[in-house]
XYZ file of N, CA and C in Angstrom:
318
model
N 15.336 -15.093 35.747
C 16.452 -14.769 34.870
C 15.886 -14.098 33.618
N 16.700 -13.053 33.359
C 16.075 -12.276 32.603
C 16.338 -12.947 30.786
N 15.684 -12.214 29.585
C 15.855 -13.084 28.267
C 17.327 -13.030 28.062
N 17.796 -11.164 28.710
C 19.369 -10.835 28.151
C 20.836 -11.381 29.139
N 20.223 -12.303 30.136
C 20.530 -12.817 30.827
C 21.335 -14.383 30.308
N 19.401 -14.924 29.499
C 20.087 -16.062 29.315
C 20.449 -15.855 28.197
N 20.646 -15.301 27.306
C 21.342 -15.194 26.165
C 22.497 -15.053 26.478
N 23.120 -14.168 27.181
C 24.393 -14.161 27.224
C 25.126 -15.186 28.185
N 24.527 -15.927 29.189
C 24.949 -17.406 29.821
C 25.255 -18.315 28.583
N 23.742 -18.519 27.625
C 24.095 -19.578 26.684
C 25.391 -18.857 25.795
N 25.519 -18.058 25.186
C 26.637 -17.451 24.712
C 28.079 -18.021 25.423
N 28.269 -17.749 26.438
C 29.059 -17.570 27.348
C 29.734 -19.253 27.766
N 28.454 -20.428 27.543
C 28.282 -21.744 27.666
C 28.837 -21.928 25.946
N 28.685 -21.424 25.173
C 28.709 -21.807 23.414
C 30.413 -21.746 23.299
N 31.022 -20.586 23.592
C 32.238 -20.123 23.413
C 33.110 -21.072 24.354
N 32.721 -21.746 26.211
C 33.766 -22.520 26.466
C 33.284 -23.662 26.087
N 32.682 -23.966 25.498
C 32.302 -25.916 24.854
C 32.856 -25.503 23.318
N 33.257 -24.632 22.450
C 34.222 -24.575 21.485
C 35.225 -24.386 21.820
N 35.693 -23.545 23.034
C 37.250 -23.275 23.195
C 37.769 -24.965 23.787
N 36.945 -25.968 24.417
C 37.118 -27.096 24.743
C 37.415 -28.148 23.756
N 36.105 -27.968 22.870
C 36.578 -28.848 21.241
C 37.971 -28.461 20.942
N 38.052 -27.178 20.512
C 39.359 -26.632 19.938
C 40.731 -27.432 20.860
N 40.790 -27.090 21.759
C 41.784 -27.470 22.359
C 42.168 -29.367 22.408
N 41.107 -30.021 22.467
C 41.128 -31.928 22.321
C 41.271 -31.547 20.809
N 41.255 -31.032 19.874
C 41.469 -30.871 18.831
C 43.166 -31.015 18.342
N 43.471 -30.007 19.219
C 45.081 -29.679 19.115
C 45.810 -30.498 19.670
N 45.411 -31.312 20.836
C 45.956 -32.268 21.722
C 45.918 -33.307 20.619
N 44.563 -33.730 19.396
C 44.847 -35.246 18.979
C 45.541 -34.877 17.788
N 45.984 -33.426 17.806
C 46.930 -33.683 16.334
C 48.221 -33.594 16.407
N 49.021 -32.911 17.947
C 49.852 -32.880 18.218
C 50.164 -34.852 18.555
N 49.487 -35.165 19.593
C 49.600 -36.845 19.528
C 50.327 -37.464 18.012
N 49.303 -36.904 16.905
C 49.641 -37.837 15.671
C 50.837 -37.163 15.141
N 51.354 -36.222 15.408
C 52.382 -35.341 14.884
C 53.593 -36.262 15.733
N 53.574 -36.597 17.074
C 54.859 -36.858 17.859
C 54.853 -38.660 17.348
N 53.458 -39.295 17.326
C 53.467 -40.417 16.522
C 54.049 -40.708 15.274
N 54.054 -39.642 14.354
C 54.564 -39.846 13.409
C 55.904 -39.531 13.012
N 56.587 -38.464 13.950
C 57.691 -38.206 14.414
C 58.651 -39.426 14.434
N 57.522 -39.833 16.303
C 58.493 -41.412 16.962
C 58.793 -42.359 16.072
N 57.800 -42.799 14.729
C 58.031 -43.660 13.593
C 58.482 -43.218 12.513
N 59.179 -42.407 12.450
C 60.186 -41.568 11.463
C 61.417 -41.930 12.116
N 61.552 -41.571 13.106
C 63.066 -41.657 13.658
C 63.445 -43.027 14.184
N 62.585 -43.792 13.910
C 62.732 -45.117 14.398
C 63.637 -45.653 13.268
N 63.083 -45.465 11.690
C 63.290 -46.174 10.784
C 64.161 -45.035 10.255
N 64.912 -44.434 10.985
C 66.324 -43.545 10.166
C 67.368 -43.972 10.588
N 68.346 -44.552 9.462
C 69.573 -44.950 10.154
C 70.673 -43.899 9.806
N 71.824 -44.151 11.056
C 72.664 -42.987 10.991
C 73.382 -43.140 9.661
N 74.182 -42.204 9.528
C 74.704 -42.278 8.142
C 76.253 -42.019 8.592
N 77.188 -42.514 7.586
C 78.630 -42.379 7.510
C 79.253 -41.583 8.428
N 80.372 -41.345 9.129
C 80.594 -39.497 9.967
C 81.355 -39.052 8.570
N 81.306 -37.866 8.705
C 81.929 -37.631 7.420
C 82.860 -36.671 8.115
N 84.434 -36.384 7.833
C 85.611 -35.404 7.914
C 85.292 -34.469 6.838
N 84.963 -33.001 7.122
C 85.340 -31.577 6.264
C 86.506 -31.422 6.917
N 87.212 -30.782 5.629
C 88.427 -29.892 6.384
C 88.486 -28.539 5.265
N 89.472 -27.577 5.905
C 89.449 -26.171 5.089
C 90.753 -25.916 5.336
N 91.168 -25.077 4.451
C 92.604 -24.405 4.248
C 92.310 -22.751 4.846
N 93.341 -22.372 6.123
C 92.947 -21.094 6.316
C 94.574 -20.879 6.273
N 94.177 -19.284 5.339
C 95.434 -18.155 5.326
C 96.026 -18.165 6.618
N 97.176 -18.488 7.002
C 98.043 -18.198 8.177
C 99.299 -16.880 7.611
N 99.023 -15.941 7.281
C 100.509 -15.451 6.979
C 100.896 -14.661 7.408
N 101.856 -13.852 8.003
C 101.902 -13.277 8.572
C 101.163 -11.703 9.002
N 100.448 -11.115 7.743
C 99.883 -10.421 7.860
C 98.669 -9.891 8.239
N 98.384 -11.543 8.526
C 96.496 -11.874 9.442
C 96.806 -11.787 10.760
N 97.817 -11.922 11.381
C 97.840 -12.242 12.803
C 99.301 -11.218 13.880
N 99.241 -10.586 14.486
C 100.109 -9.345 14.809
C 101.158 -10.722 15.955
N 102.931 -10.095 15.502
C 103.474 -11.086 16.320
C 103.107 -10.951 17.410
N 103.789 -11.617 18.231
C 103.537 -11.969 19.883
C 104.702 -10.752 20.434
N 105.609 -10.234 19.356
C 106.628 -9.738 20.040
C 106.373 -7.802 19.906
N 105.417 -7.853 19.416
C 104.880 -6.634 19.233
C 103.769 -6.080 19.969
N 104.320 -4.711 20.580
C 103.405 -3.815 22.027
C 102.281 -3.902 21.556
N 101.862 -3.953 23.122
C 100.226 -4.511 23.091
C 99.844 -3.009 23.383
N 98.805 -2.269 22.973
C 98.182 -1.061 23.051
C 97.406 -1.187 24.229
N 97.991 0.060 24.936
C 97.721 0.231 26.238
C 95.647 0.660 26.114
N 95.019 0.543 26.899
C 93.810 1.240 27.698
C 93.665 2.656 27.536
N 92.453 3.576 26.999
C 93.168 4.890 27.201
C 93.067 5.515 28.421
N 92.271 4.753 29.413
C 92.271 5.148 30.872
C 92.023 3.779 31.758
N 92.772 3.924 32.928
C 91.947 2.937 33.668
C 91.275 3.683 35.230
N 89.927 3.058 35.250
C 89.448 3.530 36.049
C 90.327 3.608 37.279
N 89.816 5.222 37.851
C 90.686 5.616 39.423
C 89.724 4.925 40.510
N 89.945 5.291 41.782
C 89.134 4.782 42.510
C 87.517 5.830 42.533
N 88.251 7.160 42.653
C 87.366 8.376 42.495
C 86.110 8.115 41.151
N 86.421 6.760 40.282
C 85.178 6.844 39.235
C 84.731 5.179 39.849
N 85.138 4.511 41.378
C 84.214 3.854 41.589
C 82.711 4.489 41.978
N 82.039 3.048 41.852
C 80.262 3.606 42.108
C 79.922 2.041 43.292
N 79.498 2.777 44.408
C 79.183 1.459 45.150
C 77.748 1.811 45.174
N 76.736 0.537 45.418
C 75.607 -0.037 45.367
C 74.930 0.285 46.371
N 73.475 0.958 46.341
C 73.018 1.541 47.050
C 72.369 0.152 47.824
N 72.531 0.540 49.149
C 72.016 -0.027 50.147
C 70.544 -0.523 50.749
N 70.221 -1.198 51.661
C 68.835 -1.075 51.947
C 69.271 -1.784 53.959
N 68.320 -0.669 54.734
C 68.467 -1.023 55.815
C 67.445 -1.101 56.559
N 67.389 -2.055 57.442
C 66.172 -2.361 58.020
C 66.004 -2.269 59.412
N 65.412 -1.296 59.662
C 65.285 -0.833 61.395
C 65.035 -1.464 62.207
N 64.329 -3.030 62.257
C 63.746 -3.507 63.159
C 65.233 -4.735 63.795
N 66.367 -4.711 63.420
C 67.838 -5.203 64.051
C 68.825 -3.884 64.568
N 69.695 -4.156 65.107
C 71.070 -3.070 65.162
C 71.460 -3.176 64.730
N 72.247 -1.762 64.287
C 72.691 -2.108 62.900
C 74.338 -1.588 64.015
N 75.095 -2.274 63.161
C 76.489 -2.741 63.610
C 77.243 -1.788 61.966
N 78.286 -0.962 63.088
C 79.010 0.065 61.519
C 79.948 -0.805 61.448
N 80.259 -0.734 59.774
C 81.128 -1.992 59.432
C 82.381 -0.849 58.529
N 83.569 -1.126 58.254
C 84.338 0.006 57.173
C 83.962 -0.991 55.655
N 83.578 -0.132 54.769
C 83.066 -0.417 53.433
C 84.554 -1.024 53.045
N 84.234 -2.008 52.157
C 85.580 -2.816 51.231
C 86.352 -2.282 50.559
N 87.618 -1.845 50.699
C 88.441 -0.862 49.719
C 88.889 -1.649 48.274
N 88.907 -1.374 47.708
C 89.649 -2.422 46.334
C 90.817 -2.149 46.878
N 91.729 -3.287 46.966
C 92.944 -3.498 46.986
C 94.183 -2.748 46.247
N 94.911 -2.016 46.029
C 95.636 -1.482 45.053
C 96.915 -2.239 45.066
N 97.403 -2.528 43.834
C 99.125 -3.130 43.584
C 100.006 -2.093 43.495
């Protein structure tokens, strides 16, 4: 094994035995973080429910009657601007012709 060999093994050995510390690192502080959490919320007691309430403007000029035309669409799609979904077929069955789904019209 060559010198530039083992230099860069031990290198290579240096960086995952710190990325290892680092990480049991983060694990024992997250531990003391959810520890200290779990004994926080242990010793919190709920408090009162409390009722807000608010005053909202109802007058007639916030809200359009019920008895007044509803504004039409300025188009509704024809059938001529449907778009059907491109397909995928697979040669190794028969393929059986089927008539594509019409949308229904009223």
């Amino acid at each position: 094994m060559s010198a530039q060999a083992r230099r860069e093994r031990a290198y290579r050995h240096y960086v995952s035995k710190q990325m290892r510390e680092r990480q049991k690192q983060m694990a024992r502080a997250q531990k003391a973080a959810n520890r200290d959490m779990k004994r926080k919320m242990k010793n919190v007691q709920p408090s009162e429910p409390q009722l807000t309430t608010s005053i909202e403007d109802v007058s007639p000029n916030n809200y359009p009657s019920v008895f007044d035309p509803v504004d039409q669409p300025a188009s509704a799609p024809s059938s001529a601007d449907t778009v059907v979904a491109p397909m995928t077929v697979s040669g190794s069955q028969p393929v059986v012709a089927q008539e594509p789904e019409q949308p229904s019209h009223p």
